[in-house]
Structures are given as structure tokens and as C-alpha cells.
Short mmCIF file of C-alpha atoms and ligand atoms in Angstrom, two decimals:
data_model
loop_
_atom_site.label_atom_id
_atom_site.label_comp_id
_atom_site.label_asym_id
_atom_site.label_seq_id
_atom_site.Cartn_x
_atom_site.Cartn_y
_atom_site.Cartn_z
CA MET A 15 -34.25 0.66 24.23
CA LEU A 16 -32.87 -1.77 21.60
CA ALA A 17 -29.20 -1.35 20.68
CA VAL A 18 -28.66 -0.95 16.95
CA VAL A 19 -26.23 -3.60 15.66
CA PRO A 20 -24.18 -2.32 12.72
CA PRO A 21 -24.30 -4.49 9.58
CA PRO A 22 -21.27 -6.72 8.90
CA ILE A 23 -18.54 -5.31 6.65
CA THR A 24 -16.81 -7.33 3.93
CA VAL A 25 -13.36 -6.37 2.68
CA ARG A 26 -11.55 -7.75 -0.37
CA VAL A 27 -7.76 -7.79 -0.18
CA PRO A 28 -5.10 -8.75 -2.74
CA ALA A 29 -2.08 -11.04 -2.66
CA LYS A 30 1.31 -9.59 -3.55
CA VAL A 31 4.25 -10.58 -5.66
CA ASN A 32 7.73 -9.07 -5.22
CA LEU A 33 8.96 -8.02 -8.67
CA HIS A 34 12.30 -7.21 -7.06
CA LEU A 35 13.35 -8.46 -3.63
CA GLY A 36 16.81 -7.27 -2.62
CA VAL A 37 17.75 -8.51 0.86
CA GLY A 38 20.48 -6.86 2.94
CA ASP A 39 22.37 -8.34 5.86
CA LEU A 40 20.80 -9.68 9.04
CA ARG A 41 20.05 -6.84 11.50
CA GLU A 42 20.40 -6.98 15.26
CA ASP A 43 16.62 -7.16 15.67
CA GLY A 44 16.45 -10.40 13.62
CA TYR A 45 15.11 -8.71 10.48
CA HIS A 46 16.83 -7.94 7.19
CA ASP A 47 16.76 -4.59 5.42
CA LEU A 48 14.89 -4.93 2.15
CA ILE A 49 14.60 -3.03 -1.07
CA THR A 50 11.55 -4.48 -2.72
CA VAL A 51 9.01 -3.65 -5.39
CA PHE A 52 5.58 -5.02 -4.56
CA GLN A 53 2.73 -5.52 -6.99
CA ALA A 54 -0.79 -6.35 -5.75
CA LEU A 55 -2.47 -9.13 -7.74
CA SER A 56 -6.08 -10.05 -8.49
CA LEU A 57 -5.86 -13.15 -6.29
CA THR A 58 -7.80 -12.22 -3.19
CA ASP A 59 -9.08 -13.14 0.27
CA GLU A 60 -12.42 -11.84 1.54
CA ILE A 61 -12.83 -10.95 5.19
CA THR A 62 -16.09 -10.16 6.93
CA VAL A 63 -16.10 -8.46 10.32
CA ALA A 64 -19.25 -8.38 12.43
CA ALA A 65 -20.23 -7.09 15.86
CA THR A 66 -21.17 -10.10 17.99
CA ASP A 67 -21.42 -11.59 21.48
CA ASP A 68 -19.63 -14.68 20.10
CA PRO A 69 -16.16 -13.34 19.23
CA GLY A 70 -13.52 -15.29 17.30
CA VAL A 71 -12.16 -16.18 13.89
CA GLU A 72 -13.50 -18.62 11.28
CA VAL A 73 -11.41 -19.67 8.29
CA HIS A 74 -12.87 -21.09 5.09
CA GLY A 75 -11.61 -21.75 1.58
CA GLU A 76 -8.37 -23.01 0.13
CA GLY A 77 -5.82 -24.16 2.72
CA ALA A 78 -8.10 -23.20 5.65
CA ASP A 79 -6.95 -26.28 7.62
CA ALA A 80 -3.41 -24.87 7.78
CA VAL A 81 -4.53 -21.54 9.25
CA PRO A 82 -4.92 -21.09 13.02
CA ALA A 83 -8.48 -20.12 14.01
CA GLY A 84 -7.40 -18.88 17.45
CA PRO A 85 -5.64 -15.82 18.85
CA THR A 86 -2.48 -16.38 16.74
CA ASN A 87 -4.40 -15.75 13.52
CA LEU A 88 -2.97 -12.54 12.11
CA ALA A 89 -6.49 -11.19 11.56
CA TRP A 90 -7.27 -11.65 15.25
CA ARG A 91 -4.02 -9.95 16.17
CA ALA A 92 -5.19 -7.05 13.98
CA VAL A 93 -8.47 -6.88 15.96
CA GLU A 94 -6.55 -6.70 19.24
CA ALA A 95 -4.02 -4.17 17.92
CA LEU A 96 -6.64 -1.80 16.53
CA ALA A 97 -8.87 -2.11 19.60
CA ALA A 98 -5.89 -1.23 21.84
CA HIS A 99 -4.87 1.62 19.53
CA VAL A 100 -8.29 3.31 19.70
CA GLY A 101 -8.89 2.57 23.39
CA ARG A 102 -11.51 -0.16 23.03
CA ASN A 103 -11.45 -3.28 25.19
CA SER A 104 -8.82 -5.37 23.39
CA ALA A 105 -9.36 -8.31 25.77
CA ASP A 106 -13.00 -8.62 24.70
CA PRO A 107 -13.48 -6.83 21.37
CA LYS A 108 -16.89 -8.44 20.59
CA VAL A 109 -16.03 -9.01 16.96
CA ARG A 110 -16.29 -12.06 14.72
CA VAL A 111 -13.93 -12.31 11.74
CA VAL A 112 -14.81 -14.67 8.89
CA ILE A 113 -11.96 -15.30 6.46
CA ASN A 114 -12.45 -16.74 2.98
CA LYS A 115 -9.03 -17.75 1.66
CA GLY A 116 -8.18 -17.44 -2.02
CA ILE A 117 -4.51 -16.58 -1.41
CA PRO A 118 -2.31 -19.66 -0.93
CA VAL A 119 -1.33 -20.21 2.72
CA ALA A 120 2.41 -19.87 3.51
CA GLY A 121 2.92 -19.28 -0.22
CA GLY A 122 5.06 -16.12 -0.20
CA MET A 123 2.06 -14.06 -1.31
CA ALA A 124 1.30 -12.35 2.03
CA GLY A 125 -1.96 -14.21 2.76
CA GLY A 126 -1.90 -13.70 6.52
CA SER A 127 -0.76 -10.09 6.13
CA ALA A 128 -3.61 -9.51 3.68
CA ASP A 129 -6.14 -10.77 6.24
CA ALA A 130 -4.68 -8.49 8.89
CA ALA A 131 -4.85 -5.48 6.56
CA ALA A 132 -8.43 -6.31 5.56
CA THR A 133 -9.45 -6.66 9.20
CA LEU A 134 -8.07 -3.18 9.98
CA VAL A 135 -10.04 -1.67 7.08
CA GLY A 136 -13.19 -3.61 8.02
CA LEU A 137 -13.05 -2.60 11.67
CA ALA A 138 -12.36 1.06 10.86
CA SER A 139 -15.67 0.98 9.00
CA LEU A 140 -17.61 -1.23 11.47
CA TRP A 141 -16.52 0.91 14.44
CA LYS A 142 -16.92 4.14 12.41
CA LEU A 143 -13.40 5.23 13.38
CA ASP A 144 -12.06 8.60 12.40
CA ILE A 145 -8.71 7.16 11.33
CA GLY A 146 -6.67 7.91 8.22
CA ARG A 147 -4.80 5.43 6.03
CA ASP A 148 -1.43 6.61 7.43
CA GLU A 149 -2.47 5.90 11.02
CA LEU A 150 -3.88 2.51 9.93
CA ALA A 151 -0.54 1.80 8.18
CA ASP A 152 1.31 2.48 11.47
CA VAL A 153 -0.85 -0.11 13.23
CA ALA A 154 -0.36 -2.44 10.23
CA ALA A 155 3.44 -2.23 10.51
CA THR A 156 3.28 -3.53 14.10
CA LEU A 157 1.60 -6.71 12.79
CA GLY A 158 4.10 -7.67 10.07
CA SER A 159 6.43 -6.30 7.41
CA ASP A 160 4.02 -7.00 4.54
CA VAL A 161 0.81 -5.73 6.18
CA PRO A 162 1.20 -2.04 5.17
CA PHE A 163 1.54 -3.02 1.50
CA CYS A 164 -1.65 -5.10 1.64
CA LEU A 165 -3.46 -1.93 2.77
CA HIS A 166 -1.76 0.11 0.07
CA GLY A 167 -2.07 -2.14 -3.01
CA GLY A 168 -1.03 -1.07 -6.51
CA ASN A 169 2.74 -1.02 -6.96
CA ALA A 170 5.07 0.24 -4.26
CA LEU A 171 8.72 0.45 -3.40
CA GLY A 172 9.25 -1.02 0.08
CA THR A 173 12.27 -0.30 2.28
CA GLY A 174 13.14 -0.89 5.94
CA ARG A 175 11.68 -4.32 6.79
CA GLY A 176 9.44 -3.78 3.76
CA GLU A 177 6.98 -1.66 5.76
CA ARG A 178 8.11 1.78 4.50
CA LEU A 179 6.30 2.39 1.23
CA VAL A 180 6.45 4.81 -1.66
CA PRO A 181 3.87 4.41 -4.44
CA VAL A 182 5.28 3.47 -7.85
CA LEU A 183 3.54 4.34 -11.07
CA SER A 184 3.02 1.77 -13.77
CA ARG A 185 1.41 1.79 -17.14
CA HIS A 186 -0.97 -1.00 -18.22
CA SER A 187 -1.75 -4.26 -16.46
CA PHE A 188 0.67 -7.13 -16.23
CA HIS A 189 -0.51 -10.71 -16.68
CA TRP A 190 0.66 -13.50 -14.40
CA VAL A 191 0.40 -17.24 -13.95
CA LEU A 192 0.94 -18.50 -10.42
CA ALA A 193 2.08 -22.05 -9.72
CA LEU A 194 0.83 -23.00 -6.24
CA ALA A 195 2.74 -25.65 -4.28
CA ARG A 196 1.38 -28.56 -2.25
CA ARG A 197 3.07 -27.41 0.96
CA GLY A 198 4.09 -23.95 2.14
CA LEU A 199 7.48 -22.66 3.23
CA SER A 200 8.10 -20.79 6.48
CA THR A 201 9.30 -17.21 5.91
CA PRO A 202 11.84 -17.20 8.81
CA SER A 203 13.32 -20.54 7.61
CA VAL A 204 13.87 -19.13 4.13
CA PHE A 205 15.61 -16.01 5.52
CA HIS A 206 17.80 -18.31 7.71
CA GLU A 207 18.66 -20.46 4.71
CA MET A 208 19.63 -17.35 2.75
CA ASP A 209 21.96 -16.27 5.60
CA ARG A 210 23.47 -19.77 5.65
CA LEU A 211 24.07 -19.75 1.88
CA ARG A 212 25.68 -16.31 2.18
CA ASP A 213 27.95 -17.55 4.99
CA GLU A 214 29.12 -20.23 2.56
CA GLY A 215 29.95 -17.51 0.05
CA ARG A 216 27.10 -18.14 -2.37
CA PRO A 217 24.99 -16.79 -4.19
CA PRO A 218 25.30 -13.48 -6.12
CA ARG A 219 22.91 -10.69 -5.14
CA ILE A 220 20.33 -9.24 -7.56
CA GLY A 221 20.96 -5.92 -9.34
CA SER A 222 19.70 -2.44 -8.50
CA VAL A 223 16.05 -1.51 -8.33
CA GLU A 224 15.97 1.52 -10.67
CA PRO A 225 15.62 -0.44 -13.95
CA VAL A 226 12.62 -2.28 -12.45
CA LEU A 227 10.90 1.04 -11.72
CA GLU A 228 11.62 2.17 -15.28
CA ALA A 229 10.20 -1.07 -16.71
CA LEU A 230 7.03 -0.61 -14.63
CA ALA A 231 6.68 2.94 -15.90
CA SER A 232 7.12 1.75 -19.50
CA GLY A 233 4.44 -0.94 -19.08
CA ASP A 234 6.44 -3.32 -21.30
CA PRO A 235 6.24 -6.87 -19.89
CA ARG A 236 9.28 -7.97 -21.95
CA GLN A 237 11.42 -5.28 -20.32
CA LEU A 238 10.11 -6.15 -16.85
CA ALA A 239 10.59 -9.90 -17.42
CA LEU A 240 14.35 -9.44 -17.85
CA LEU A 241 14.55 -7.70 -14.47
CA LEU A 242 12.50 -9.92 -12.12
CA GLY A 243 14.81 -10.83 -9.23
CA ASN A 244 14.63 -12.25 -5.72
CA ASP A 245 17.51 -12.69 -3.26
CA LEU A 246 15.42 -15.31 -1.40
CA GLN A 247 14.94 -17.47 -4.49
CA ALA A 248 18.15 -19.53 -4.09
CA ALA A 249 17.23 -20.21 -0.45
CA ALA A 250 13.67 -21.26 -1.35
CA VAL A 251 15.04 -23.57 -4.08
CA SER A 252 17.62 -24.95 -1.65
CA LEU A 253 14.84 -25.87 0.80
CA ARG A 254 12.50 -27.06 -1.96
CA PRO A 255 14.64 -28.28 -4.90
CA THR A 256 11.56 -29.20 -7.00
CA LEU A 257 10.99 -25.46 -7.51
CA ARG A 258 13.81 -25.48 -10.06
CA ARG A 259 11.69 -27.77 -12.25
CA THR A 260 8.57 -25.60 -11.72
CA LEU A 261 10.45 -22.44 -12.75
CA ARG A 262 11.77 -24.13 -15.89
CA ALA A 263 8.35 -25.55 -16.80
CA GLY A 264 6.69 -22.11 -16.73
CA VAL A 265 9.19 -20.66 -19.17
CA ASP A 266 8.97 -23.79 -21.35
CA ALA A 267 5.18 -23.26 -21.38
CA GLY A 268 5.67 -19.80 -22.91
CA ALA A 269 6.00 -17.36 -19.99
CA LEU A 270 8.42 -14.46 -20.47
CA ALA A 271 10.10 -15.20 -17.12
CA GLY A 272 9.45 -16.79 -13.74
CA VAL A 273 10.41 -15.86 -10.19
CA VAL A 274 9.77 -17.30 -6.73
CA SER A 275 7.25 -15.02 -5.01
CA GLY A 276 8.74 -13.62 -1.76
CA SER A 277 9.88 -16.50 0.43
CA GLY A 278 8.03 -18.97 -1.80
CA PRO A 279 7.13 -21.60 -2.70
CA THR A 280 4.63 -20.01 -5.13
CA CYS A 281 6.27 -19.35 -8.52
CA ALA A 282 5.03 -16.32 -10.44
CA PHE A 283 5.32 -16.24 -14.24
CA LEU A 284 5.04 -13.00 -16.16
CA CYS A 285 3.29 -13.40 -19.52
CA GLU A 286 3.07 -11.30 -22.66
CA SER A 287 -0.74 -10.88 -22.60
CA ALA A 288 -3.94 -12.13 -20.98
CA ALA A 289 -4.35 -14.72 -23.75
CA SER A 290 -0.78 -15.94 -23.31
CA ALA A 291 -1.35 -16.29 -19.54
CA VAL A 292 -4.36 -18.55 -20.13
CA GLN A 293 -2.29 -20.69 -22.50
CA VAL A 294 0.69 -20.89 -20.13
CA ALA A 295 -1.64 -21.80 -17.23
CA ALA A 296 -3.20 -24.65 -19.24
CA GLU A 297 0.17 -26.07 -20.24
CA LEU A 298 1.70 -25.67 -16.78
CA SER A 299 -1.22 -27.37 -15.04
CA GLY A 300 -0.61 -30.44 -17.23
CA ALA A 301 3.13 -30.52 -16.49
CA GLY A 302 2.77 -32.03 -12.99
CA VAL A 303 5.13 -29.51 -11.38
CA CYS A 304 2.71 -27.87 -8.93
CA ARG A 305 -0.54 -28.44 -7.03
CA THR A 306 -2.57 -26.03 -9.11
CA VAL A 307 -2.27 -22.87 -11.19
CA ARG A 308 -4.00 -19.49 -11.11
CA VAL A 309 -4.13 -16.64 -13.60
CA ALA A 310 -3.97 -13.12 -12.15
CA GLN A 311 -3.30 -9.57 -13.17
CA GLY A 312 -1.75 -6.62 -11.45
CA PRO A 313 -1.62 -4.01 -10.15
CA VAL A 314 -4.96 -3.96 -8.29
CA PRO A 315 -6.08 -1.79 -5.34
CA GLY A 316 -5.31 -2.66 -1.71
CA ALA A 317 -7.78 -3.74 1.00
CA LYS A 318 -11.17 -2.25 0.17
CA VAL A 319 -14.69 -2.51 1.57
CA VAL A 320 -16.87 -4.48 -0.84
CA GLN A 321 -20.00 -2.54 -1.63
CA ARG A 322 -23.14 -4.59 -1.07
CA GLU A 323 -23.98 -4.90 -4.76
CA ASP A 324 -20.44 -6.22 -5.49
CA GLN A 325 -20.48 -8.92 -2.80
CA THR A 326 -20.11 -12.48 -4.00
CA ARG A 327 -23.67 -13.67 -4.34
CA PRO A 328 -24.60 -17.30 -3.64
CA ALA A 329 -24.91 -19.33 -6.84
CA PRO A 330 -28.51 -19.39 -8.16
CA PRO A 331 -30.34 -22.70 -7.72
CA PRO A 332 -30.02 -25.10 -10.68
CA VAL A 333 -32.75 -24.76 -13.31
CA HIS A 334 -34.43 -28.01 -14.35
CA ALA A 335 -36.18 -28.39 -17.66
C1 SUD B 407 9.55 -12.31 2.52
C2 SUD B 407 8.42 -11.32 2.35
C3 SUD B 407 8.71 -10.41 1.15
O1 SUD B 407 7.66 -9.53 0.89
O2 SUD B 407 7.16 -11.88 2.11
P1 SUD B 407 6.50 -13.38 2.29
O3 SUD B 407 7.31 -14.32 1.51
O4 SUD B 407 6.50 -13.72 3.75
O5 SUD B 407 5.10 -13.26 1.75
C4 SUD B 407 8.30 -10.41 3.63
O6 SUD B 407 9.50 -9.70 3.86
C5 SUD B 407 7.94 -11.14 4.89
O7 SUD B 407 7.04 -10.31 5.55
P2 SUD B 407 6.08 -10.90 6.71
O8 SUD B 407 5.54 -12.24 6.31
O9 SUD B 407 5.12 -9.81 7.08
O10 SUD B 407 7.16 -11.17 7.80
P3 SUD B 407 7.21 -10.77 9.35
O11 SUD B 407 6.03 -11.39 10.04
O12 SUD B 407 7.44 -9.30 9.52
O13 SUD B 407 8.54 -11.53 9.77
C6 SUD B 407 8.61 -12.95 9.87
C7 SUD B 407 10.06 -13.33 9.95
O14 SUD B 407 10.68 -13.18 8.66
C8 SUD B 407 12.01 -12.68 8.77
N1 SUD B 407 12.10 -11.36 8.14
C9 SUD B 407 10.97 -10.72 7.70
C10 SUD B 407 11.07 -9.49 7.06
C11 SUD B 407 12.34 -8.93 6.89
N2 SUD B 407 12.51 -7.75 6.32
N3 SUD B 407 13.46 -9.58 7.33
C12 SUD B 407 13.34 -10.79 7.94
O15 SUD B 407 14.35 -11.39 8.32
C13 SUD B 407 12.30 -12.60 10.26
O16 SUD B 407 12.87 -13.85 10.64
C14 SUD B 407 10.90 -12.46 10.88
O17 SUD B 407 10.86 -12.93 12.20
N1 ADP B 408 -5.07 -15.24 8.41
C1 ADP B 408 -4.05 -16.06 8.10
N2 ADP B 408 -3.93 -16.55 6.85
C2 ADP B 408 -2.88 -17.36 6.53
N3 ADP B 408 -1.94 -17.75 7.39
C3 ADP B 408 -1.99 -17.28 8.63
C4 ADP B 408 -3.05 -16.41 9.03
N4 ADP B 408 -2.82 -16.10 10.31
C5 ADP B 408 -1.71 -16.74 10.70
N5 ADP B 408 -1.20 -17.46 9.70
C6 ADP B 408 0.05 -18.26 9.76
O1 ADP B 408 1.04 -17.55 9.01
C7 ADP B 408 1.87 -18.45 8.27
C8 ADP B 408 2.32 -17.75 6.99
O2 ADP B 408 1.24 -17.69 6.10
P1 ADP B 408 1.05 -16.61 4.92
O3 ADP B 408 0.94 -15.25 5.48
O4 ADP B 408 -0.09 -17.13 4.10
O5 ADP B 408 2.36 -16.83 4.07
P2 ADP B 408 3.61 -15.97 3.64
O6 ADP B 408 4.21 -15.38 4.90
O7 ADP B 408 4.50 -16.98 2.99
O8 ADP B 408 3.13 -14.94 2.68
C9 ADP B 408 1.01 -19.69 8.03
O9 ADP B 408 1.79 -20.85 8.15
C10 ADP B 408 -0.07 -19.64 9.09
O10 ADP B 408 0.11 -20.61 10.09
#
């Protein structure tokens, strides 16, 4: 009898920006306690998981060369973790993962975490698992601090390492311009640099989170712009001093405010409207302060299976007169 091979599953997953990233002291386990407000943005990766006799990971798209295609890829670690969790053979999971990157690599936008979250959602569907989002989030948290939020999407308040989430309501969409850098920054190095700067007595810590939650609820981008804050920003700028110029250029171009996204080096600029974001993006891309710019909006949903009719279709062949 012929075995029925399930069709491949494609999952779309968003990047994140931290609207507020308050970092506590270094813990004994090497992590820092965080109080953060995440927002999921319409800058996405697409992951396809398929049953196969030729297992492995393929990476395509922007920055693919900088992403490991072997067992250290976070998506592959997600395959192994979920297989082990549900009692499948994690040493030979017979799965192929194809990653299409749209999220900048090592950009402080949770690209690797997004791929891990998408892989969990894809495999739950491919393997027809009877597993709830909470159980999936527990597996996600073993893979990285940001992975649960990539499953969750929307807006959320993150505590602990960032893995404990409470949904946060917001009104309206917010419009962003993202300035992508030529080279990434390593997350652990930025946390180390922040500890070093604190040992030297600098810099001041950001304010409390409550006003940020109120601004999100109000939906007023001007109110939110005044409150964007990131305790890792000074460390990212210390390691990459050109970011100071990028942050200034975005505001000069008409953004309401700019902030380094997570551990950087991507800079995120909050704009008044969709039209303003397009204008800011055009001006910023001519300013020579970043590799490229993207326009995005948030919040958007977390990792989600792409229904067949929504899948990115190949471009139609050119029509000749
Ligand atoms: C800084 C943030 C903010 O959202 O995002 P990114 O800039 O990476 O996107 C996250 O906390 C990153 O989360 P993630 O990228 O999943 O980090 P993990 O793999 O869990 O940890 C990588 C390393 O970062 C440091 N780390 C991470 C999280 C945390 N709360 N405290 C830490 O000190 C530790 O040195 C850890 O070994
Ligand atoms: N699927 C993946 N996508 C991107 N990076 C990955 C992936 N798997 C492992 N990595 C590694 O994780 C590092 C951090 O990348 P990423 O998650 O994109 O950035 P950040 O932690 O700044 O949000 C990269 O330098 C890369 O080597």
C-alpha cells in the first residue's frame, strides 16, 4: 500500500520591535530580567515544512548567506525540540524546512526566533498534533526568549527573559520605517556592552512601562513616540557609533521618533501616518545612513499557516506585444 505524504505547510511569521525595553541586572543564569512591550510588524519570513526522506534546512532571501543551514539553525532546533516533546524520533525527524528571509538577519527584529516559531506552527499542522498554543509556547520558550512572542504576535507585555507574555490591547495601526544596517550585531555582545556601561556608571535607565501601555490603548502615535525607549540602545550605539547618525536622520526626515530595535542595529522610526512613512522612507534611503529601508505596520498576527490561496504565487510570465 502507498503511504500518503501530507502536503507541505507554509507559515508566515512577523518581525518584532520593542516599543519599550527595560533591562534589569544580570542574573546568575546569564540572562537579564526584562520588562518589554513587543509589537509584531508586517515584515515577515515565510517557512515551509515538508515531510521528506531528505531532511535539512534551506535558507533563501535577504541575508541568507549569514544564516547557518545546519543543525544550529534555530528552525532546525525547533524541529528537534518539538519532535522530542511529542515523542517522535528527534534524531531523524524526516522534515525539510525551507526558509525565505524577509526579516533582517541579526537585526534586533527576532528573525531567527520568528523562524523557530513558524516551524513549530508548521509542524503542528504537518504532523496533525493535538497541541494547544500554550503548550507550543512552552516549547518555544526553550528555544529563545523572543520565540514565544513570535508565536503570539500583536502587542504583548513580556517579562522574565521576555518569554512570559500578557496580551496588550491597542487601537489602530502604527506606521513604521525601518532602517536596515549593512552588518548585524550579536545580541549577547550588546547585553555585555550594556553591563559594561552600567559598571562605568552610565547611562540612565528608561522610565516605567505603564504610560506606553496607555499610549497603545489610545492609538495616538504622537503619544507613543514620546515614550519609545530601549535600555540596550546606548550599548548598540557604543558598539556601532554610526547608529547615532541613522537615528538623527530618521527624525530629520519627518519621523515622530526613532529607537534601536531590540539589540539592534535596525533603527525603527514611528511615523504619523502611512503616507508619512512612505515619505520618510524615501528621504531616509537617500541619506546614506543605512543599507536599505522598509515600511511596515503593526500590530499584525503571530505565526500563521498561509492558506493555499494566499500563498505567494510565482510572478506571471512577461507579456510581449
Ligand atoms: C534583545 C531582545 C529583545 O527582544 O531581542 P533581539 O535584539 O535579540 O531581537 C531579546 O531579549 C533577545 O532574545 P533572543 O534573541 O531570543 O535571545 P536568547 O537566544 O534567549 O539569548 C541570547 C543571549 O542574549 C542575552 N540575553 C537574552 C535575553 C535576556 N532576557 N537577557 C539576556 O542577557 C544572553 O546573553 C543570552 O545568552
Ligand atoms: N533561522 C535563522 N534566521 C536568522 N538567523 C539565525 C537563524 N538561525 C540561527 N541564526 C543565527 O542567529 C543570529 C541572530 O539572528 P536573528 O535572530 O536574525 O537576530 P536578532 O537576535 O538580532 O533578532 C544570526 O547571527 C544567525 O547566525
